[in-house]
Structure formats: structure tokens, C-alpha cells
PDB file of C-alpha atoms and ligand atoms in Angstrom:
ATOM      1  CA  UNK A   1      -4.488 -16.541 155.090  1.00 94.00           C
ATOM      2  CA  UNK A   2      -2.810 -15.227 158.231  1.00 97.00           C
ATOM      3  CA  UNK A   3      -4.669 -12.286 159.793  1.00 98.00           C
ATOM      4  CA  UNK A   4      -2.728  -9.071 160.378  1.00 98.00           C
ATOM      5  CA  UNK A   5      -1.068  -8.681 163.769  1.00 97.00           C
ATOM      6  CA  UNK A   6      -0.835  -5.052 164.731  1.00 98.00           C
ATOM      7  CA  UNK A   7       2.337  -3.565 166.105  1.00 97.00           C
ATOM      8  CA  UNK A   8       2.261  -2.318 169.676  1.00 97.00           C
ATOM      9  CA  UNK A   9       1.428   1.320 168.887  1.00 97.00           C
ATOM     10  CA  UNK A  10      -1.296   0.387 166.409  1.00 97.00           C
ATOM     11  CA  UNK A  11      -2.768  -2.248 168.712  1.00 98.00           C
ATOM     12  CA  UNK A  12      -3.136   0.414 171.414  1.00 97.00           C
ATOM     13  CA  UNK A  13      -5.144   2.606 169.028  1.00 97.00           C
ATOM     14  CA  UNK A  14      -7.265  -0.367 167.958  1.00 97.00           C
ATOM     15  CA  UNK A  15      -7.933  -1.293 171.594  1.00 97.00           C
ATOM     16  CA  UNK A  16      -9.023   2.260 172.338  1.00 97.00           C
ATOM     17  CA  UNK A  17     -11.447   2.232 169.411  1.00 97.00           C
ATOM     18  CA  UNK A  18     -12.779  -1.229 170.275  1.00 97.00           C
ATOM     19  CA  UNK A  19     -13.428  -0.112 173.873  1.00 97.00           C
ATOM     20  CA  UNK A  20     -15.775   2.677 172.739  1.00 96.00           C
ATOM     21  CA  UNK A  21     -19.517   2.360 173.217  1.00 95.00           C
ATOM     22  CA  UNK A  22     -21.081   0.918 170.096  1.00 90.00           C
ATOM     23  CA  UNK A  23     -22.797   4.143 169.028  1.00 91.00           C
ATOM     24  CA  UNK A  24     -19.526   6.070 169.345  1.00 95.00           C
ATOM     25  CA  UNK A  25     -17.782   3.808 166.860  1.00 96.00           C
ATOM     26  CA  UNK A  26     -17.718   5.942 163.728  1.00 96.00           C
ATOM     27  CA  UNK A  27     -16.549   4.378 160.482  1.00 96.00           C
ATOM     28  CA  UNK A  28     -15.269   7.783 159.330  1.00 96.00           C
ATOM     29  CA  UNK A  29     -12.397   7.248 161.779  1.00 96.00           C
ATOM     30  CA  UNK A  30     -10.915   5.052 159.046  1.00 96.00           C
ATOM     31  CA  UNK A  31      -9.971   8.207 157.126  1.00 95.00           C
ATOM     32  CA  UNK A  32      -8.412   9.919 160.165  1.00 96.00           C
ATOM     33  CA  UNK A  33      -4.719  10.830 159.875  1.00 96.00           C
ATOM     34  CA  UNK A  34      -4.256   9.484 163.411  1.00 95.00           C
ATOM     35  CA  UNK A  35      -4.512   5.940 162.072  1.00 96.00           C
ATOM     36  CA  UNK A  36      -2.309   6.249 158.974  1.00 95.00           C
ATOM     37  CA  UNK A  37       0.067   3.719 160.501  1.00 97.00           C
ATOM     38  CA  UNK A  38      -2.735   1.183 161.063  1.00 97.00           C
ATOM     39  CA  UNK A  39      -3.946   1.440 157.480  1.00 96.00           C
ATOM     40  CA  UNK A  40      -0.367   1.035 156.256  1.00 95.00           C
ATOM     41  CA  UNK A  41       0.199  -2.052 158.437  1.00 96.00           C
ATOM     42  CA  UNK A  42      -3.026  -3.607 157.151  1.00 97.00           C
ATOM     43  CA  UNK A  43      -2.280  -2.967 153.496  1.00 95.00           C
ATOM     44  CA  UNK A  44       1.358  -4.041 153.669  1.00 95.00           C
ATOM     45  CA  UNK A  45       0.459  -7.228 155.500  1.00 97.00           C
ATOM     46  CA  UNK A  46      -2.319  -8.373 153.179  1.00 97.00           C
ATOM     47  CA  UNK A  47      -0.613  -7.393 149.934  1.00 96.00           C
ATOM     48  CA  UNK A  48       2.311  -9.608 150.976  1.00 96.00           C
ATOM     49  CA  UNK A  49       0.091 -12.350 152.453  1.00 97.00           C
ATOM     50  CA  UNK A  50      -1.945 -12.519 149.213  1.00 97.00           C
ATOM     51  CA  UNK A  51       1.200 -12.609 147.066  1.00 96.00           C
ATOM     52  CA  UNK A  52       0.215  -9.254 145.587  1.00 96.00           C
ATOM     53  CA  UNK A  53      -3.030 -10.665 144.251  1.00 96.00           C
ATOM     54  CA  UNK A  54      -6.387  -9.007 144.780  1.00 97.00           C
ATOM     55  CA  UNK A  55      -8.497 -11.012 147.244  1.00 98.00           C
ATOM     56  CA  UNK A  56     -11.485 -10.961 144.838  1.00 98.00           C
ATOM     57  CA  UNK A  57     -10.300 -10.998 141.219  1.00 96.00           C
ATOM     58  CA  UNK A  58      -7.048 -12.812 141.974  1.00 96.00           C
ATOM     59  CA  UNK A  59      -5.166 -10.524 139.565  1.00 95.00           C
ATOM     60  CA  UNK A  60      -1.526  -9.914 140.371  1.00 95.00           C
ATOM     61  CA  UNK A  61      -0.589  -6.275 140.841  1.00 94.00           C
ATOM     62  CA  UNK A  62       3.190  -6.189 141.350  1.00 91.00           C
ATOM     63  CA  UNK A  63       3.212  -2.905 143.232  1.00 89.00           C
ATOM     64  CA  UNK A  64       2.350  -1.471 146.627  1.00 85.00           C
ATOM     65  CA  UNK A  65       1.077   1.714 145.024  1.00 86.00           C
ATOM     66  CA  UNK A  66      -1.848   3.246 146.888  1.00 81.00           C
ATOM     67  CA  UNK A  67      -3.487   4.103 143.576  1.00 86.00           C
ATOM     68  CA  UNK A  68      -3.854   0.371 142.902  1.00 93.00           C
ATOM     69  CA  UNK A  69      -4.616  -1.161 146.315  1.00 95.00           C
ATOM     70  CA  UNK A  70      -7.320  -0.621 148.889  1.00 93.00           C
ATOM     71  CA  UNK A  71      -7.476  -1.916 152.415  1.00 94.00           C
ATOM     72  CA  UNK A  72     -10.675  -3.914 152.047  1.00 97.00           C
ATOM     73  CA  UNK A  73     -13.372  -4.345 154.684  1.00 98.00           C
ATOM     74  CA  UNK A  74     -15.127  -7.545 153.776  1.00 98.00           C
ATOM     75  CA  UNK A  75     -18.136  -6.474 155.846  1.00 98.00           C
ATOM     76  CA  UNK A  76     -18.425  -2.792 154.904  1.00 97.00           C
ATOM     77  CA  UNK A  77     -17.209  -0.498 157.697  1.00 96.00           C
ATOM     78  CA  UNK A  78     -20.300   1.676 157.302  1.00 95.00           C
ATOM     79  CA  UNK A  79     -22.488  -1.375 157.993  1.00 95.00           C
ATOM     80  CA  UNK A  80     -20.446  -2.613 160.945  1.00 96.00           C
ATOM     81  CA  UNK A  81     -17.906  -0.115 162.338  1.00 96.00           C
ATOM     82  CA  UNK A  82     -17.377  -2.477 165.283  1.00 96.00           C
ATOM     83  CA  UNK A  83     -15.533  -4.845 162.908  1.00 97.00           C
ATOM     84  CA  UNK A  84     -13.456  -2.096 161.298  1.00 97.00           C
ATOM     85  CA  UNK A  85     -10.146  -3.322 162.747  1.00 98.00           C
ATOM     86  CA  UNK A  86     -11.043  -7.011 163.070  1.00 98.00           C
ATOM     87  CA  UNK A  87      -8.103  -8.707 161.281  1.00 98.00           C
ATOM     88  CA  UNK A  88     -10.364 -11.371 159.741  1.00 98.00           C
ATOM     89  CA  UNK A  89     -12.594  -8.669 158.282  1.00 98.00           C
ATOM     90  CA  UNK A  90      -9.656  -7.179 156.400  1.00 98.00           C
ATOM     91  CA  UNK A  91      -7.854  -7.972 153.171  1.00 98.00           C
ATOM     92  CA  UNK A  92      -6.276  -6.150 150.230  1.00 97.00           C
ATOM     93  CA  UNK A  93      -8.285  -5.619 147.072  1.00 97.00           C
ATOM     94  CA  UNK A  94      -7.768  -3.790 143.809  1.00 96.00           C
ATOM     95  CA  UNK A  95      -9.634  -0.514 143.349  1.00 95.00           C
ATOM     96  CA  UNK A  96     -11.967  -1.891 140.694  1.00 94.00           C
ATOM     97  CA  UNK A  97     -13.155  -4.791 142.840  1.00 97.00           C
ATOM     98  CA  UNK A  98     -13.516  -2.571 145.891  1.00 96.00           C
ATOM     99  CA  UNK A  99     -15.549   0.015 143.989  1.00 95.00           C
ATOM    100  CA  UNK A 100     -17.725  -2.660 142.356  1.00 94.00           C
ATOM    101  CA  UNK A 101     -18.424  -4.296 145.712  1.00 96.00           C
ATOM    102  CA  UNK A 102     -19.242  -0.972 147.351  1.00 94.00           C
ATOM    103  CA  UNK A 103     -21.227  -1.310 150.557  1.00 94.00           C
ATOM    104  CA  UNK A 104     -23.257  -4.325 149.551  1.00 95.00           C
ATOM    105  CA  UNK A 105     -24.235  -6.612 152.436  1.00 96.00           C
ATOM    106  CA  UNK A 106     -22.165  -9.819 152.398  1.00 97.00           C
ATOM    107  CA  UNK A 107     -23.446 -11.435 155.608  1.00 98.00           C
ATOM    108  CA  UNK A 108     -26.162 -14.055 155.615  1.00 97.00           C
ATOM    109  CA  UNK A 109     -27.394 -12.672 158.945  1.00 97.00           C
ATOM    110  CA  UNK A 110     -26.579  -8.971 159.382  1.00 95.00           C
ATOM    111  CA  UNK A 111     -28.345  -8.932 162.785  1.00 94.00           C
ATOM    112  CA  UNK A 112     -25.753 -11.231 164.317  1.00 94.00           C
ATOM    113  CA  UNK A 113     -23.948  -9.335 167.110  1.00 92.00           C
ATOM    114  CA  UNK A 114     -20.635 -11.188 167.284  1.00 96.00           C
ATOM    115  CA  UNK A 115     -18.170 -11.308 164.419  1.00 97.00           C
ATOM    116  CA  UNK A 116     -19.276 -13.855 161.779  1.00 98.00           C
ATOM    117  CA  UNK A 117     -16.322 -16.241 161.675  1.00 97.00           C
ATOM    118  CA  UNK A 118     -17.579 -19.151 159.557  1.00 97.00           C
ATOM    119  CA  UNK A 119     -17.742 -19.622 155.808  1.00 97.00           C
ATOM    120  CA  UNK A 120     -21.533 -20.086 155.893  1.00 97.00           C
ATOM    121  CA  UNK A 121     -21.963 -16.694 157.562  1.00 98.00           C
ATOM    122  CA  UNK A 122     -21.155 -15.074 154.216  1.00 98.00           C
ATOM    123  CA  UNK A 123     -22.869 -14.910 150.838  1.00 97.00           C
ATOM    124  CA  UNK A 124     -19.605 -14.421 148.963  1.00 97.00           C
ATOM    125  CA  UNK A 125     -16.305 -16.276 148.828  1.00 98.00           C
ATOM    126  CA  UNK A 126     -14.497 -15.038 151.929  1.00 98.00           C
ATOM    127  CA  UNK A 127     -10.762 -14.293 151.783  1.00 98.00           C
ATOM    128  CA  UNK A 128     -10.249 -15.789 155.259  1.00 98.00           C
ATOM    129  CA  UNK A 129     -12.863 -18.516 155.571  1.00 98.00           C
ATOM    130  CA  UNK A 130     -13.027 -19.988 152.060  1.00 98.00           C
ATOM    131  CA  UNK A 131     -10.625 -21.508 149.590  1.00 97.00           C
ATOM    132  CA  UNK A 132     -10.907 -19.221 146.542  1.00 97.00           C
ATOM    133  CA  UNK A 133     -10.203 -21.970 144.041  1.00 95.00           C
ATOM    134  CA  UNK A 134     -13.099 -24.083 145.329  1.00 96.00           C
ATOM    135  CA  UNK A 135     -15.477 -21.333 144.189  1.00 95.00           C
ATOM    136  CA  UNK A 136     -13.904 -19.485 141.267  1.00 93.00           C
ATOM    137  CA  UNK A 137     -12.081 -20.742 138.198  1.00 89.00           C
ATOM    138  CA  UNK A 138     -10.282 -18.496 135.745  1.00 88.00           C
ATOM    139  CA  UNK A 139      -9.651 -19.340 132.114  1.00 82.00           C
ATOM    140  CA  UNK A 140      -7.341 -16.499 131.227  1.00 81.00           C
ATOM    141  CA  UNK A 141      -9.561 -13.428 131.496  1.00 82.00           C
ATOM    142  CA  UNK A 142     -12.757 -15.420 131.653  1.00 81.00           C
ATOM    143  CA  UNK A 143     -14.265 -16.356 134.990  1.00 85.00           C
ATOM    144  CA  UNK A 144     -16.412 -19.319 135.851  1.00 84.00           C
ATOM    145  CA  UNK A 145     -18.125 -19.507 139.232  1.00 88.00           C
ATOM    146  CA  UNK A 146     -18.067 -23.034 140.689  1.00 90.00           C
ATOM    147  CA  UNK A 147     -20.566 -22.469 143.500  1.00 92.00           C
ATOM    148  CA  UNK A 148     -23.341 -20.168 144.695  1.00 94.00           C
ATOM    149  CA  UNK A 149     -20.787 -18.210 146.724  1.00 96.00           C
ATOM    150  CA  UNK A 150     -18.588 -17.960 143.667  1.00 94.00           C
ATOM    151  CA  UNK A 151     -21.510 -16.645 141.591  1.00 92.00           C
ATOM    152  CA  UNK A 152     -22.300 -14.048 144.278  1.00 94.00           C
ATOM    153  CA  UNK A 153     -18.703 -12.852 144.247  1.00 96.00           C
ATOM    154  CA  UNK A 154     -18.587 -12.721 140.436  1.00 92.00           C
ATOM    155  CA  UNK A 155     -21.679 -10.516 140.431  1.00 91.00           C
ATOM    156  CA  UNK A 156     -20.749  -8.364 143.399  1.00 94.00           C
ATOM    157  CA  UNK A 157     -17.228  -7.554 142.185  1.00 95.00           C
ATOM    158  CA  UNK A 158     -18.117  -7.670 138.451  1.00 91.00           C
ATOM    159  CA  UNK A 159     -15.449 -10.277 137.851  1.00 92.00           C
ATOM    160  CA  UNK A 160     -16.767 -10.836 134.333  1.00 85.00           C
ATOM    161  CA  UNK A 161     -15.328  -7.414 133.448  1.00 85.00           C
ATOM    162  CA  UNK A 162     -11.987  -8.846 132.252  1.00 84.00           C
ATOM    163  CA  UNK A 163     -13.504 -11.305 129.766  1.00 76.00           C
ATOM    164  CA  UNK A 164     -16.120  -8.879 128.532  1.00 70.00           C
ATOM    165  CA  UNK A 165     -13.511  -6.203 127.869  1.00 66.00           C
ATOM    166  CA  UNK A 166     -11.547  -8.686 125.768  1.00 63.00           C
ATOM    167  CA  UNK A 167     -14.618  -9.774 123.840  1.00 62.00           C
ATOM    168  CA  UNK A 168     -14.959  -6.170 122.665  1.00 58.00           C
ATOM    169  CA  UNK A 169     -18.173  -5.310 124.446  1.00 51.00           C
ATOM    170  CA  UNK A 170     -17.864  -2.169 126.511  1.00 48.00           C
ATOM    171  CA  UNK A 171     -21.046  -2.605 128.447  1.00 46.00           C
ATOM    172  CA  UNK A 172     -21.071  -5.036 131.326  1.00 50.00           C
ATOM    173  CA  UNK A 173     -23.364  -8.031 131.031  1.00 49.00           C
ATOM    174  CA  UNK A 174     -26.581  -7.431 132.942  1.00 51.00           C
ATOM    175  CA  UNK A 175     -26.932 -11.007 134.147  1.00 61.00           C
ATOM    176  CA  UNK A 176     -25.118 -14.184 135.051  1.00 66.00           C
ATOM    177  CA  UNK A 177     -26.163 -15.948 131.840  1.00 71.00           C
ATOM    178  CA  UNK A 178     -23.207 -14.417 130.062  1.00 75.00           C
ATOM    179  CA  UNK A 179     -20.800 -15.738 132.669  1.00 71.00           C
ATOM    180  CA  UNK A 180     -22.382 -19.137 132.267  1.00 74.00           C
ATOM    181  CA  UNK A 181     -21.919 -19.132 128.484  1.00 78.00           C
ATOM    182  CA  UNK A 182     -18.321 -18.005 128.740  1.00 77.00           C
ATOM    183  CA  UNK A 183     -17.671 -20.649 131.366  1.00 75.00           C
ATOM    184  CA  UNK A 184     -19.097 -23.391 129.145  1.00 76.00           C
ATOM    185  CA  UNK A 185     -17.094 -22.169 126.138  1.00 78.00           C
ATOM    186  CA  UNK A 186     -13.871 -22.298 128.093  1.00 74.00           C
ATOM    187  CA  UNK A 187     -14.590 -25.487 130.008  1.00 73.00           C
ATOM    188  CA  UNK A 188     -12.497 -28.385 128.704  1.00 73.00           C
ATOM    189  CA  UNK A 189     -15.041 -30.783 130.287  1.00 75.00           C
ATOM    190  CA  UNK A 190     -18.082 -29.367 128.464  1.00 76.00           C
ATOM    191  CA  UNK A 191     -19.542 -31.391 125.586  1.00 80.00           C
ATOM    192  CA  UNK A 192     -19.491 -30.100 122.013  1.00 83.00           C
ATOM    193  CA  UNK A 193     -23.215 -29.346 121.770  1.00 81.00           C
ATOM    194  CA  UNK A 194     -23.234 -27.304 124.990  1.00 78.00           C
ATOM    195  CA  UNK A 195     -20.241 -25.362 123.726  1.00 81.00           C
ATOM    196  CA  UNK A 196     -21.901 -24.648 120.398  1.00 83.00           C
ATOM    197  CA  UNK A 197     -25.055 -23.399 122.111  1.00 80.00           C
ATOM    198  CA  UNK A 198     -23.021 -21.199 124.450  1.00 80.00           C
ATOM    199  CA  UNK A 199     -20.960 -19.765 121.582  1.00 84.00           C
ATOM    200  CA  UNK A 200     -24.059 -18.899 119.534  1.00 82.00           C
ATOM    201  CA  UNK A 201     -25.792 -17.351 122.553  1.00 79.00           C
ATOM    202  CA  UNK A 202     -22.715 -15.333 123.390  1.00 83.00           C
ATOM    203  CA  UNK A 203     -22.243 -14.162 119.799  1.00 82.00           C
ATOM    204  CA  UNK A 204     -25.856 -12.987 119.714  1.00 82.00           C
ATOM    205  CA  UNK A 205     -25.338 -11.199 123.023  1.00 80.00           C
ATOM    206  CA  UNK A 206     -22.126  -9.437 121.940  1.00 78.00           C
ATOM    207  CA  UNK A 207     -23.900  -8.155 118.812  1.00 80.00           C
ATOM    208  CA  UNK A 208     -26.389  -6.347 121.035  1.00 78.00           C
ATOM    209  CA  UNK A 209     -23.571  -4.509 122.856  1.00 73.00           C
ATOM    210  CA  UNK A 210     -21.884  -1.283 121.716  1.00 71.00           C
ATOM    211  CA  UNK A 211     -18.561  -2.232 120.125  1.00 64.00           C
ATOM    212  CA  UNK A 212     -15.210  -0.595 120.749  1.00 59.00           C
ATOM    213  CA  UNK A 213     -13.959   1.508 117.830  1.00 55.00           C
ATOM    214  CA  UNK A 214     -11.511  -0.449 115.672  1.00 51.00           C
ATOM    215  CA  UNK A 215      -7.819   0.357 115.905  1.00 47.00           C
TER     216      UNK A 215
HETATM  217 ZN1  LIG B 301      -9.637  -7.174 142.121  1.00 97.26          ZN
END
């Protein structure tokens, strides 16, 4: 993914912020009207660069509507305001993924001073440093993590929410077991016995969840 390149006016504002002493870098600046143009450049760039797909759930949202998209800080801006305008710390995510992810720490070493710019510096699949499809596979609305980073992302952004909603259970699964069962059920490579076990386990699980009212 190509990182955003700021226009001249926005770059000047970014440079001014980046030149501040570390303790003067306040993440609340992100909400300041003075940087409306920067936020717009970021969102427009990444929505287009990601083909209008959320960087975490991969869902296509064919709109630029602000009610749908968030400018996403992969390392939360509250945790590291010094990386607030770092192009490789930015992406576009849907509201649900952004809210689910919250301010959870994604770095393997949060004490590192310089910007973490390698895949192994992150616990989750990184929109800039990882290939999404190496870590996450979708079977329709059902997600299967293919790696530890994939599993971290599934949990952090609650990516099982699409499949669980379809299965009729309103409450999110409390653990990764459910994702595992769904993955096995949907996996064309899985053997028949594994599938049967996964189906029975999943059925038993769904029965324990509050069901949506019929109709
Ligand atoms: Zn999403």
C-alpha cells in the first residue's frame, strides 16, 4: 500500500507538529479544526488506495461517507502522538473495526523510540507491512485466521462478528474456539471428521447464546 503524501499546505502543518518537543505533542490535536484538510487528505488517500475496503475486515464500503469511515491510527494516537501523522501509521477503517480495536497496544515493543517499520514489530496484521491474505481468509461472512497475527487481528477487531450475526447469535463469542470451529466447517481442505466435530461444537455453542427473534 502506498503511504499518503501530504500536499504542501498539509505537510507544513505536519512538519510544525513533528518539530514540537515530545511532551508538547498532544493527540487531541487530531480533532482540531485547523487540521481538517490533513484528515481529509488521509481518508481520501487510503479509501482509494484500499479500493474502498476496510484495512481490517476487508469489507467493501462503496462510499466516502464520514459516518462509515475513520482515519485509522494503527498505533493509537493516545499511545504515541509522535506517530500521529506518520503515513505508515495511517489507514482507513470502518467504524466498527475502529471502535472494536480501540486503544489496544499493537506493538511488540511499545518502548521502542523510533517508528516500528517491520512486520515483526506488530502483534496484528499490519496494513502497510503485511500481506492481509497471508494472515486472514474469508469464507463469505466467516473468518479464519491463518497465523498468530491473523488471530490477534480477528480478536482485536472482532472480525468474527459477521459470521456470528449470520448464525443468529447476538452475543459475540468470548473466545477464539468459535472462530476455529467456523474455520474448520468452511475449510474445503478439512477432513470429514474434523468438520463434524466442529459443527457439533458450534451447534452446542449457538444454543447457549440468546437467539434473535424470528421474523
Ligand atoms: Zn472493518
